[in-house]
mmCIF file of C-alpha atoms in Angstrom:
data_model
loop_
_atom_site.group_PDB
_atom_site.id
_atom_site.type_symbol
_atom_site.label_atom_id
_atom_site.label_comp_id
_atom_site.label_asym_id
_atom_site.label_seq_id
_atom_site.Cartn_x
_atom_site.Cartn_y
_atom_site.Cartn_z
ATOM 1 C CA UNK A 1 -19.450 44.605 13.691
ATOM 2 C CA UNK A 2 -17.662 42.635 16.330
ATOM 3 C CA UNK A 3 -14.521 41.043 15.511
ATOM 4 C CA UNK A 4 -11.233 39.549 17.493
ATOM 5 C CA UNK A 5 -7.440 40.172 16.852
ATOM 6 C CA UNK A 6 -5.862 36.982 16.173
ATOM 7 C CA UNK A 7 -3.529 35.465 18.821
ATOM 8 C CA UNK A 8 -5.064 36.934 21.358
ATOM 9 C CA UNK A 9 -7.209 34.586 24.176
ATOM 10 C CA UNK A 10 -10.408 35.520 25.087
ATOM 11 C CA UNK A 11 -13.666 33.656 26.425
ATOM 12 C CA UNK A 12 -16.480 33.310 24.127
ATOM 13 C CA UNK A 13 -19.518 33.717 26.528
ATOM 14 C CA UNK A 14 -23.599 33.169 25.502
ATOM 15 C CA UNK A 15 -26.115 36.559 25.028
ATOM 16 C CA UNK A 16 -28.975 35.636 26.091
ATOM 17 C CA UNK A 17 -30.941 35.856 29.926
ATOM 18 C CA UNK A 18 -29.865 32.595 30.899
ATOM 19 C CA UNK A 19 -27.012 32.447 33.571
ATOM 20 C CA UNK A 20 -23.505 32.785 32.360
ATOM 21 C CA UNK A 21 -22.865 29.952 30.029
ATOM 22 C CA UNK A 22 -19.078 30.461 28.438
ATOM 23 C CA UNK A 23 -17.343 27.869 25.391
ATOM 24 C CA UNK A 24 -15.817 25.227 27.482
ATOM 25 C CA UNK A 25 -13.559 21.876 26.813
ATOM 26 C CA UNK A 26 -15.319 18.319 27.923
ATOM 27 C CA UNK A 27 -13.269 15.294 28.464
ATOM 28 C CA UNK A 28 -13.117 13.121 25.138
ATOM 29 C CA UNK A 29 -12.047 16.136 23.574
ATOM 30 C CA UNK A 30 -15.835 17.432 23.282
ATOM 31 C CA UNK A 31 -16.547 21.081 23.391
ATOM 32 C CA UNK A 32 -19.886 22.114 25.042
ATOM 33 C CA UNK A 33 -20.745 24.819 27.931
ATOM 34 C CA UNK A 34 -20.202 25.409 31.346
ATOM 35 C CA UNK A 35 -21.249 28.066 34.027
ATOM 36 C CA UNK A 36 -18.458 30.960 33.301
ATOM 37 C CA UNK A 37 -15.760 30.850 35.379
ATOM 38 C CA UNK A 38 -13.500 33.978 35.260
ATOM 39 C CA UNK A 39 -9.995 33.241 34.114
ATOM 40 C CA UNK A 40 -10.363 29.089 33.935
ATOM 41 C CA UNK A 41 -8.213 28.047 31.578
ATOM 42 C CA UNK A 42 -11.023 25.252 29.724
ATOM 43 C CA UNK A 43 -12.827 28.310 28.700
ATOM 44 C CA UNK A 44 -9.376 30.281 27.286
ATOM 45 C CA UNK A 45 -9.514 30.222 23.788
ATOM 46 C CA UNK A 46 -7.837 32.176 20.954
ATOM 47 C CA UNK A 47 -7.940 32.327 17.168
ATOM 48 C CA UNK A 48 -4.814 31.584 15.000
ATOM 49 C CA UNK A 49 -3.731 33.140 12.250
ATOM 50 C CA UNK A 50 -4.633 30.570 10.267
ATOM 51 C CA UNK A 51 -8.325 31.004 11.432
ATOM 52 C CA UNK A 52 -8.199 28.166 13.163
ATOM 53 C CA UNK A 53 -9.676 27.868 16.610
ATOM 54 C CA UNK A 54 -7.809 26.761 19.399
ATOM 55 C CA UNK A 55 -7.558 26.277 22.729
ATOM 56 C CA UNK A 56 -4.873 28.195 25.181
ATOM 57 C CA UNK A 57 -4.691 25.541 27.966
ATOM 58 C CA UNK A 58 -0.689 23.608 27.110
ATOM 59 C CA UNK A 59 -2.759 20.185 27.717
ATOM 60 C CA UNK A 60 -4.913 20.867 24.351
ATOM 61 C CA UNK A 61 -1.576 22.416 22.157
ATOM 62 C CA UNK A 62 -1.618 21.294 18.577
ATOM 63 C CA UNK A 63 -5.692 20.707 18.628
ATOM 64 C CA UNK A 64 -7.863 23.062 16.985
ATOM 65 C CA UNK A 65 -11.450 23.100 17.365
ATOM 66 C CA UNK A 66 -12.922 20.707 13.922
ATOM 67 C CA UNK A 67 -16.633 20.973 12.639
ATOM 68 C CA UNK A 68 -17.281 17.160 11.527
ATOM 69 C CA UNK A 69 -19.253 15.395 9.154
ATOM 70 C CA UNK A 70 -22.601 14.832 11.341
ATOM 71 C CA UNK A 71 -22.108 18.742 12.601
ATOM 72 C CA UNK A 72 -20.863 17.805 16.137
ATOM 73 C CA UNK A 73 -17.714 19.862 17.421
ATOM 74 C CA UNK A 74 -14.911 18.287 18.979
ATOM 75 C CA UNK A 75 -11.219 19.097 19.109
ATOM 76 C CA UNK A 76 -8.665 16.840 16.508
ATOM 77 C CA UNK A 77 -5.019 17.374 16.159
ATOM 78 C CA UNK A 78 -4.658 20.781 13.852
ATOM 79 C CA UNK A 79 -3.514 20.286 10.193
ATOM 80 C CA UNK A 80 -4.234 21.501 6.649
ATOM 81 C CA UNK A 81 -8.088 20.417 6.773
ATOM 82 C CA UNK A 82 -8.751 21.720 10.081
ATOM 83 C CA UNK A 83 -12.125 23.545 10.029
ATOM 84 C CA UNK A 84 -11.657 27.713 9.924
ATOM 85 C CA UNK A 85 -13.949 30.436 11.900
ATOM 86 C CA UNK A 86 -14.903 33.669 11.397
ATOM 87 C CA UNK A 87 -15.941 35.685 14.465
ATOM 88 C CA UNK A 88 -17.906 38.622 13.140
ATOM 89 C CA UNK A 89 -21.845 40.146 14.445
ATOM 90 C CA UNK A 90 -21.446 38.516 17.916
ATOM 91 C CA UNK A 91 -21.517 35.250 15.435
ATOM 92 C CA UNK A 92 -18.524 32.095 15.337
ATOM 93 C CA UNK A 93 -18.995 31.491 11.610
ATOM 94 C CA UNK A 94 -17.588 28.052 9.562
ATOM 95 C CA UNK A 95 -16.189 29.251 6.846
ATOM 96 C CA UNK A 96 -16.990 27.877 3.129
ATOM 97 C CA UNK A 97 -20.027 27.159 4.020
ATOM 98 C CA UNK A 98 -23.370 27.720 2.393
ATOM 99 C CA UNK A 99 -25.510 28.550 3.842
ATOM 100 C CA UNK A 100 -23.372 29.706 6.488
ATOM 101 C CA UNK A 101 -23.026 27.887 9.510
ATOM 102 C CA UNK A 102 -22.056 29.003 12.874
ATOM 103 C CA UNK A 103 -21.164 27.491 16.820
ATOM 104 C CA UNK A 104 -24.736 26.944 17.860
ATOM 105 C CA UNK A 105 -25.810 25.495 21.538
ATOM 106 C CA UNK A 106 -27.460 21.764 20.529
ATOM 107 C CA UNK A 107 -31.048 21.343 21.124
ATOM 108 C CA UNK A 108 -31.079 24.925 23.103
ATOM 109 C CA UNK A 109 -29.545 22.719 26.067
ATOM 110 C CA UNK A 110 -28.343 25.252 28.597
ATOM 111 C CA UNK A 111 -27.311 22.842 31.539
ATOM 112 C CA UNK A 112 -23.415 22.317 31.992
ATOM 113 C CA UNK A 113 -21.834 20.181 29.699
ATOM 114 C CA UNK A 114 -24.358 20.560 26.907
ATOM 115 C CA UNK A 115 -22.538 19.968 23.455
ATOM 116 C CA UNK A 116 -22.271 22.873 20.769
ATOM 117 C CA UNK A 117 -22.288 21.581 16.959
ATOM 118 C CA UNK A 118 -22.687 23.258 13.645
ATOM 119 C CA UNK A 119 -26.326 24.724 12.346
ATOM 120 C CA UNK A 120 -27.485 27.389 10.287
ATOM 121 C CA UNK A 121 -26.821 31.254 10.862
ATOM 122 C CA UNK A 122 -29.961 32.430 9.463
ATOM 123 C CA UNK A 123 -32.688 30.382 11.670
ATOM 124 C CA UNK A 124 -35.394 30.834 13.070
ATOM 125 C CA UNK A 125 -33.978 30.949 16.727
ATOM 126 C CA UNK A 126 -30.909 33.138 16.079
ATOM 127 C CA UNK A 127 -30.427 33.586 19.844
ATOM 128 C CA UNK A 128 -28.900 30.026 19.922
ATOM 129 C CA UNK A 129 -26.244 31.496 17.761
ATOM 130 C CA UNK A 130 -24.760 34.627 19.422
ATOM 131 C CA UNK A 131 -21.603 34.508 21.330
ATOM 132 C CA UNK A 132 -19.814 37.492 22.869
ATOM 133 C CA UNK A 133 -15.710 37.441 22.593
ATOM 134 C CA UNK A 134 -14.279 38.890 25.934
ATOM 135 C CA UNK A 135 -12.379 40.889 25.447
ATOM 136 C CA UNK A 136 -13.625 41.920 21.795
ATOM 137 C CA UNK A 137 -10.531 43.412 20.463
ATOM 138 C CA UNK A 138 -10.501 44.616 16.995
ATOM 139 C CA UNK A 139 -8.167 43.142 14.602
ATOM 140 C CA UNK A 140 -6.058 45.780 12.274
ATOM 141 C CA UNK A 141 -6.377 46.190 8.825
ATOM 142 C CA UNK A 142 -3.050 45.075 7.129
ATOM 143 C CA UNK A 143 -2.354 46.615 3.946
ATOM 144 C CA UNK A 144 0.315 45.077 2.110
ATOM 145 C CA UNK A 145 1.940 47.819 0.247
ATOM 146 C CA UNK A 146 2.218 49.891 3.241
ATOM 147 C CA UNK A 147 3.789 47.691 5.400
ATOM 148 C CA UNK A 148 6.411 46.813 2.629
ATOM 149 C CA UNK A 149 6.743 50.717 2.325
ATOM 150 C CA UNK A 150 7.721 50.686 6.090
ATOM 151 C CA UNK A 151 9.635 47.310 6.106
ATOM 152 C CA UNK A 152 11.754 48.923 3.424
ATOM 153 C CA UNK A 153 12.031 52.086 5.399
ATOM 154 C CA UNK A 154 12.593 50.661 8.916
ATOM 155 C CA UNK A 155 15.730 48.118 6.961
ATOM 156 C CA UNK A 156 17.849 49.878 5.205
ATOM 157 C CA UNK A 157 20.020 47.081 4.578
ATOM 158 C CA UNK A 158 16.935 45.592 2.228
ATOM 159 C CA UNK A 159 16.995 48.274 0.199
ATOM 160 C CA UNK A 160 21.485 48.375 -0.121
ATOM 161 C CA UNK A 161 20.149 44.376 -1.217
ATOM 162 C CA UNK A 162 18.482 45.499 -4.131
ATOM 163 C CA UNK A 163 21.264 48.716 -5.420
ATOM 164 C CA UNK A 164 24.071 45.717 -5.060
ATOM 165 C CA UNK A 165 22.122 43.195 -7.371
ATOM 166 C CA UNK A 166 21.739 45.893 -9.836
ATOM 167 C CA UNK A 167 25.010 47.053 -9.047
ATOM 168 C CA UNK A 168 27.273 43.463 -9.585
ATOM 169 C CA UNK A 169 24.633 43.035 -12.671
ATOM 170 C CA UNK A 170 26.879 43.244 -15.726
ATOM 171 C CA UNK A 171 25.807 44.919 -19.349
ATOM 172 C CA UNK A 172 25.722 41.180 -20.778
ATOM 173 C CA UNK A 173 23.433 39.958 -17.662
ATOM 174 C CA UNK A 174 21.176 43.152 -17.737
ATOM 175 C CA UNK A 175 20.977 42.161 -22.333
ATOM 176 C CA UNK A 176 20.145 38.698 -21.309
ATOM 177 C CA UNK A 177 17.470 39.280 -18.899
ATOM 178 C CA UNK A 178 15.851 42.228 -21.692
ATOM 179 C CA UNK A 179 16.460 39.191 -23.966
ATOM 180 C CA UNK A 180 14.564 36.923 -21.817
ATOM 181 C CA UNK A 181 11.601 39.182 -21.014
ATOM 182 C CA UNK A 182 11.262 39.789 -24.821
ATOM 183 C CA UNK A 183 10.887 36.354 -25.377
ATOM 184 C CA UNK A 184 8.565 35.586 -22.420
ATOM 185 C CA UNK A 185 6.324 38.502 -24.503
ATOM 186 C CA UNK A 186 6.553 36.841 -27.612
ATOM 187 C CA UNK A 187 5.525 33.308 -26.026
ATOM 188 C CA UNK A 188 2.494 34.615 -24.877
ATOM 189 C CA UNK A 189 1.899 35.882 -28.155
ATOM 190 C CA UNK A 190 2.152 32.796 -29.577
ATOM 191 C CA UNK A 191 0.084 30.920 -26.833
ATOM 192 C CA UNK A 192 -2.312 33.253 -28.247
ATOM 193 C CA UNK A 193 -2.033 33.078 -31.682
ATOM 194 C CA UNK A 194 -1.719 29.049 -31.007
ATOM 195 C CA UNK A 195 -5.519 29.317 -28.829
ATOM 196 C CA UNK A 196 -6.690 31.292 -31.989
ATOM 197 C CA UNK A 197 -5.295 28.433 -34.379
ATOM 198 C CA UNK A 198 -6.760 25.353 -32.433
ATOM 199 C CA UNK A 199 -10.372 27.699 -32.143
ATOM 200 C CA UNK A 200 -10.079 27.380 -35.742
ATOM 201 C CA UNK A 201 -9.517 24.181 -36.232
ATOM 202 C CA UNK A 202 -12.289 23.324 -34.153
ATOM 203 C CA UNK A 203 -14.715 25.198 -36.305
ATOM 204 C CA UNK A 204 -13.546 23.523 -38.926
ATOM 205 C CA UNK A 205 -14.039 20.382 -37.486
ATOM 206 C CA UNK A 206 -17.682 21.553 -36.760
ATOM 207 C CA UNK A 207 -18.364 22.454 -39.709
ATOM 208 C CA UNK A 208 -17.192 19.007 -41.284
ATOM 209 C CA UNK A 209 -18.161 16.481 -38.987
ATOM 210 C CA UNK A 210 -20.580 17.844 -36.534
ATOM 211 C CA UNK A 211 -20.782 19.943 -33.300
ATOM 212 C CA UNK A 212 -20.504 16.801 -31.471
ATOM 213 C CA UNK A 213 -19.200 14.041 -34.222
ATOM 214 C CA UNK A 214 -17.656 11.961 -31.496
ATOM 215 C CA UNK A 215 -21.393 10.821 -30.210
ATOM 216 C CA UNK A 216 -21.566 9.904 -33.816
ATOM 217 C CA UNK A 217 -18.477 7.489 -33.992
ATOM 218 C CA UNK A 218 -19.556 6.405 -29.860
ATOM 219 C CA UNK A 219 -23.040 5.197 -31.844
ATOM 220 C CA UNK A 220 -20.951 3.652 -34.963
ATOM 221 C CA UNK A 221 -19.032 1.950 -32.839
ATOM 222 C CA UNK A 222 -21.473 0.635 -30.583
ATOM 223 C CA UNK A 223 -23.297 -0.538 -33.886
ATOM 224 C CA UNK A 224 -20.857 -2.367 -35.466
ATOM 225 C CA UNK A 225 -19.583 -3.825 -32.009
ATOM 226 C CA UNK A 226 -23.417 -5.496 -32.078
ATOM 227 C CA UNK A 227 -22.940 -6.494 -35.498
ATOM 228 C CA UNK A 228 -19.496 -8.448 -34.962
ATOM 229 C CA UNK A 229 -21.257 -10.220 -32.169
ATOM 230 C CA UNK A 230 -24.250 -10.910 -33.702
ATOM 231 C CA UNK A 231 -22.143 -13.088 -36.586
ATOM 232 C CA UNK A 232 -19.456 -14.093 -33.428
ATOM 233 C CA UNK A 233 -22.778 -16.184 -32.261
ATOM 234 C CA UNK A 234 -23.781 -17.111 -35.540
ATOM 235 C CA UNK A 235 -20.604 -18.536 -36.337
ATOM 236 C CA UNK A 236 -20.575 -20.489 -32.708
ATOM 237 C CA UNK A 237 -24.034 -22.113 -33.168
ATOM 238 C CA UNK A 238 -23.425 -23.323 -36.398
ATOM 239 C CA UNK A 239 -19.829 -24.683 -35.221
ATOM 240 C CA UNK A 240 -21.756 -26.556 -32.796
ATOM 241 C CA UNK A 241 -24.295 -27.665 -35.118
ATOM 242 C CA UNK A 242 -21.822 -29.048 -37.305
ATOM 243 C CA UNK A 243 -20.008 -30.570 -34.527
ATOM 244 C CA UNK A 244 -23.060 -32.405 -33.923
ATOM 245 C CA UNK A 245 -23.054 -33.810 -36.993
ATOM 246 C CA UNK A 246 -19.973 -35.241 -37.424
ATOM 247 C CA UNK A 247 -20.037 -36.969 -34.474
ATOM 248 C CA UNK A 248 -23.421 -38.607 -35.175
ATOM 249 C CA UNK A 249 -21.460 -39.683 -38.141
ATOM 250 C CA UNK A 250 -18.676 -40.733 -36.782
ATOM 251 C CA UNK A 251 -20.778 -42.525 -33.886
ATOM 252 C CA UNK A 252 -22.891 -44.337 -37.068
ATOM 253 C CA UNK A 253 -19.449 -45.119 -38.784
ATOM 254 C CA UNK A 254 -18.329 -47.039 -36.037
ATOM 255 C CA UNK A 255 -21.697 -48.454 -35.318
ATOM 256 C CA UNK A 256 -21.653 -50.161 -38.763
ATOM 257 C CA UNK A 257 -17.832 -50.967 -38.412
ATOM 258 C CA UNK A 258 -18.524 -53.307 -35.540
ATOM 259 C CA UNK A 259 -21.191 -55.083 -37.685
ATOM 260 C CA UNK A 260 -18.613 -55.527 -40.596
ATOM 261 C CA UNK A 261 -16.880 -58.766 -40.201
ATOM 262 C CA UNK A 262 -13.226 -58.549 -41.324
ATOM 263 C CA UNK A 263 -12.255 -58.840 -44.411
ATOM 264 C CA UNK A 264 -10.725 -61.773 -45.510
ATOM 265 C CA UNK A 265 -7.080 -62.035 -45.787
ATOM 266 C CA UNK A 266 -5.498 -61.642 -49.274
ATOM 267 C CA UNK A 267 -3.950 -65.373 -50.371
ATOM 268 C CA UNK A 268 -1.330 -65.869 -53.054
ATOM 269 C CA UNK A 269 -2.591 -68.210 -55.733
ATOM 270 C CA UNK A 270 -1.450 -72.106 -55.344
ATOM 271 C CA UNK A 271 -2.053 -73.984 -58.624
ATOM 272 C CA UNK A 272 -1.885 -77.473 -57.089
ATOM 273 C CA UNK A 273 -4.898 -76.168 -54.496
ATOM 274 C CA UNK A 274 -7.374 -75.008 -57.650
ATOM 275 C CA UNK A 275 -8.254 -78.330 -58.830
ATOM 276 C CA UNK A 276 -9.136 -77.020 -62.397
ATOM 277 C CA UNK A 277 -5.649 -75.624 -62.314
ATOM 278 C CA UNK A 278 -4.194 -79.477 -61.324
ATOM 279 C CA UNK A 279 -6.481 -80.445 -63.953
ATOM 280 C CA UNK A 280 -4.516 -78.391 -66.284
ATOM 281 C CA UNK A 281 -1.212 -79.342 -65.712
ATOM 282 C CA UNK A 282 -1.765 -82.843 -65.284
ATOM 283 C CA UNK A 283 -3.281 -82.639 -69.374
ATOM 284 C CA UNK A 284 -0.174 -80.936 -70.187
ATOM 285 C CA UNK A 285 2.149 -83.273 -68.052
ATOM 286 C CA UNK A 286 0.414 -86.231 -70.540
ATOM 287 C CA UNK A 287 0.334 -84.082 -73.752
ATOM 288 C CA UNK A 288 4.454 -83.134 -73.043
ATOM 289 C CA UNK A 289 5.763 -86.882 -72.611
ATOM 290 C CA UNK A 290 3.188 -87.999 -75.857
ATOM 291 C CA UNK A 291 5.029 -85.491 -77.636
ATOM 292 C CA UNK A 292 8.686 -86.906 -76.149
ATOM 293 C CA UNK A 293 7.671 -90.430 -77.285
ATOM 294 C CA UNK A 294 6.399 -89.506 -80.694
ATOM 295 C CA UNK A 295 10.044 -87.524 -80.867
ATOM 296 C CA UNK A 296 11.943 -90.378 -79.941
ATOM 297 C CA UNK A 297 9.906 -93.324 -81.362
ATOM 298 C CA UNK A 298 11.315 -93.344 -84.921
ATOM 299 C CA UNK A 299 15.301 -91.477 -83.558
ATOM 300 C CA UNK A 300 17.907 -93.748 -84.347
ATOM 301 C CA UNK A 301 19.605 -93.098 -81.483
ATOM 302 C CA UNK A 302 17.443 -93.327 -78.406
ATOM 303 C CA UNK A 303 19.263 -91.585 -76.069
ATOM 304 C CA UNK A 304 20.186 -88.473 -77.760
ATOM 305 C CA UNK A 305 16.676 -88.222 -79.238
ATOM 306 C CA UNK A 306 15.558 -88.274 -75.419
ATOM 307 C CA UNK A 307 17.708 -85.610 -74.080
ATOM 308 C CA UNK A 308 16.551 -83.117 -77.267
ATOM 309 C CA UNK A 309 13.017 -84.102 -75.897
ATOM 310 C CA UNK A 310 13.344 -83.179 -72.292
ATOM 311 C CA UNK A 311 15.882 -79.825 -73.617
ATOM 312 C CA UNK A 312 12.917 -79.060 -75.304
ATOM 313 C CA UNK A 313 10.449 -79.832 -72.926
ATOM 314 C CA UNK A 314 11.808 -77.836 -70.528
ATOM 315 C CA UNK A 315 11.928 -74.600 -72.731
ATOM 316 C CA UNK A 316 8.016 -75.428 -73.457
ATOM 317 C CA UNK A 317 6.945 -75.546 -69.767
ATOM 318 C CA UNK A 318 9.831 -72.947 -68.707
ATOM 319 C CA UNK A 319 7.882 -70.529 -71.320
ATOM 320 C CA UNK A 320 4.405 -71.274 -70.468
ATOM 321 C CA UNK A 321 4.759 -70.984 -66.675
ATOM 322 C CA UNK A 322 6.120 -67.534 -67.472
ATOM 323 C CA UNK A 323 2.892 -66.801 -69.870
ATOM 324 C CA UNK A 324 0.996 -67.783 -66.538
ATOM 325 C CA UNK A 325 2.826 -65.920 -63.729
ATOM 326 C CA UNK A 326 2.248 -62.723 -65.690
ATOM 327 C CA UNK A 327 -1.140 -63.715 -66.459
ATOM 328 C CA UNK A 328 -1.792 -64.212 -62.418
#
């Protein structure tokens, strides 16, 4: 297995019997091949710690080189998303991809300033595929423990860290943080005990309403959504219907209101204007002074026998015209 040591530069140069071709920068930020030339800085590349792949000439700092979404390869500014390579087998692999992708020479152009892009390891033409990192240095193994072993070792003053925590750590500090531990242990226990108790209850639930009874109350729902607007248009047709109706009534109400003369005015009733009425009164008029005469015709005074006969006169007609008024 090849590999490379990360920060150091190298040229990434083609395997194959065609002349030299080495990883190159093109202007627009592009990234194709050129004919090798030894120690030009467009073909000086190294790989970050980060696994990023970048470029060592200043003019292309901050830019690493970025797989897009078509497959072409170009170089962006570097940042979180930037694309990360594994050089391993003579092979610039993507990583996360699958299946794997690697640097690849596009359309197995080998003139100068051909573009490289993104294709599958395992083709059919795997000599599109193999580069050759010069110089192929191999990258150290880093294990962890050891090198904290020998950090520890090599700074002493790390280790005096740790003996004057435990040393300014007081009885009451050292209780609390027992204290504390203890409880983190029983919290998980109760996490667990509280998993155990909702498994339960789910079971329970299963057992009661179904594996799934919330497709059940989905379809419930649903149904009695239809229903409401079933009755919602119901209701609205026969609103309108009876809408209709009332105003073809009220449209024939005022069609035989304007045929409907108006109705004559209420009058008060004026005896001397009924003729049967005049009639009436004249009778009486004749019947009242034959009665006055005969009342006076054998008085021995005249003139108080008169004024007796019009006293009582007037009471008569004072008392009938009442009768009539309430009669009317």
């Amino acid at each position: 297995m090849s590999s490379i040591s990360t920060g150091r530069s190298f040229i990434m140069k083609r395997i194959d019997n065609q002349p030299d071709k080495c990883l190159t920068t093109l202007p627009g930020d592009k990234v194709g091949v050129w004919d090798c030339v030894k120690g030009h800085p467009a073909q000086t590349w190294y790989l970050e710690s980060d696994r990023t792949l970048r470029h060592a000439d200043p003019g292309y700092a901050n830019k690493c080189v970025q797989v897009n979404m078509d497959n072409s390869i170009s170089l962006a500014p570097c940042g979180p998303n930037s694309t990360k390579f594994t050089y391993a087998n003579n092979r610039f692999t993507v990583n996360g991809t699958n299946p794997q992708r690697c640097i690849n020479l596009s359309g197995r152009d080998y003139s100068n300033g051909a573009f490289v892009d993104s294709f599958v390891c395992d083709s059919a033409q795997p000599d599109t595929i193999t580069w050759i990192a010069s110089p192929p240095v191999v990258a150290p193994v880093v294990n962890r423990d050891s090198t904290a072993s020998d950090c520890r070792i090599n700074d002493p003053g790390l280790t005096k860290l740790f003996q004057d925590i435990d040393k300014c750590t007081s009885s009451s500090e050292l209780s609390r943080n027992n204290v504390f531990g203890g409880n983190i242990m029983n919290i998980t226990q109760d996490i667990k005990d509280l998993q155990a108790n909702i498994t339960d209850s789910l079971s329970k639930g299963d057992l009661l309403f179904g594996a799934q009874p919330h497709n059940q109350i989905t379809e419930q729902v649903t149904e009695r959504n239809k229903e409401l607007k079933s009755k919602k248009e119901k209701l609205s047709k026969d609103i309108v219907s009876k809408e209709a109706i009332i105003e073809r009534s009220d449209q024939d109400f005022r069609d035989v209101k304007q045929t409907i003369s108006e109705p004559e005015p209420k009058k008060i009733l004026r005896f001397i204007e009924d003729y049967s009425v005049a009639f009436l009164l004249l009778s009486y008029i004749f019947m009242l002074l034959s009665g006055m005469y005969w009342y006076t015709l054998d008085a021995t005074v005249q003139t108080t026998a008169w004024i007796q006969a019009i006293i009582g006169g007037g009471v008569l007609s004072a008392f009938f015209f009442m009768i009539l008024l309430h009669i009317s």
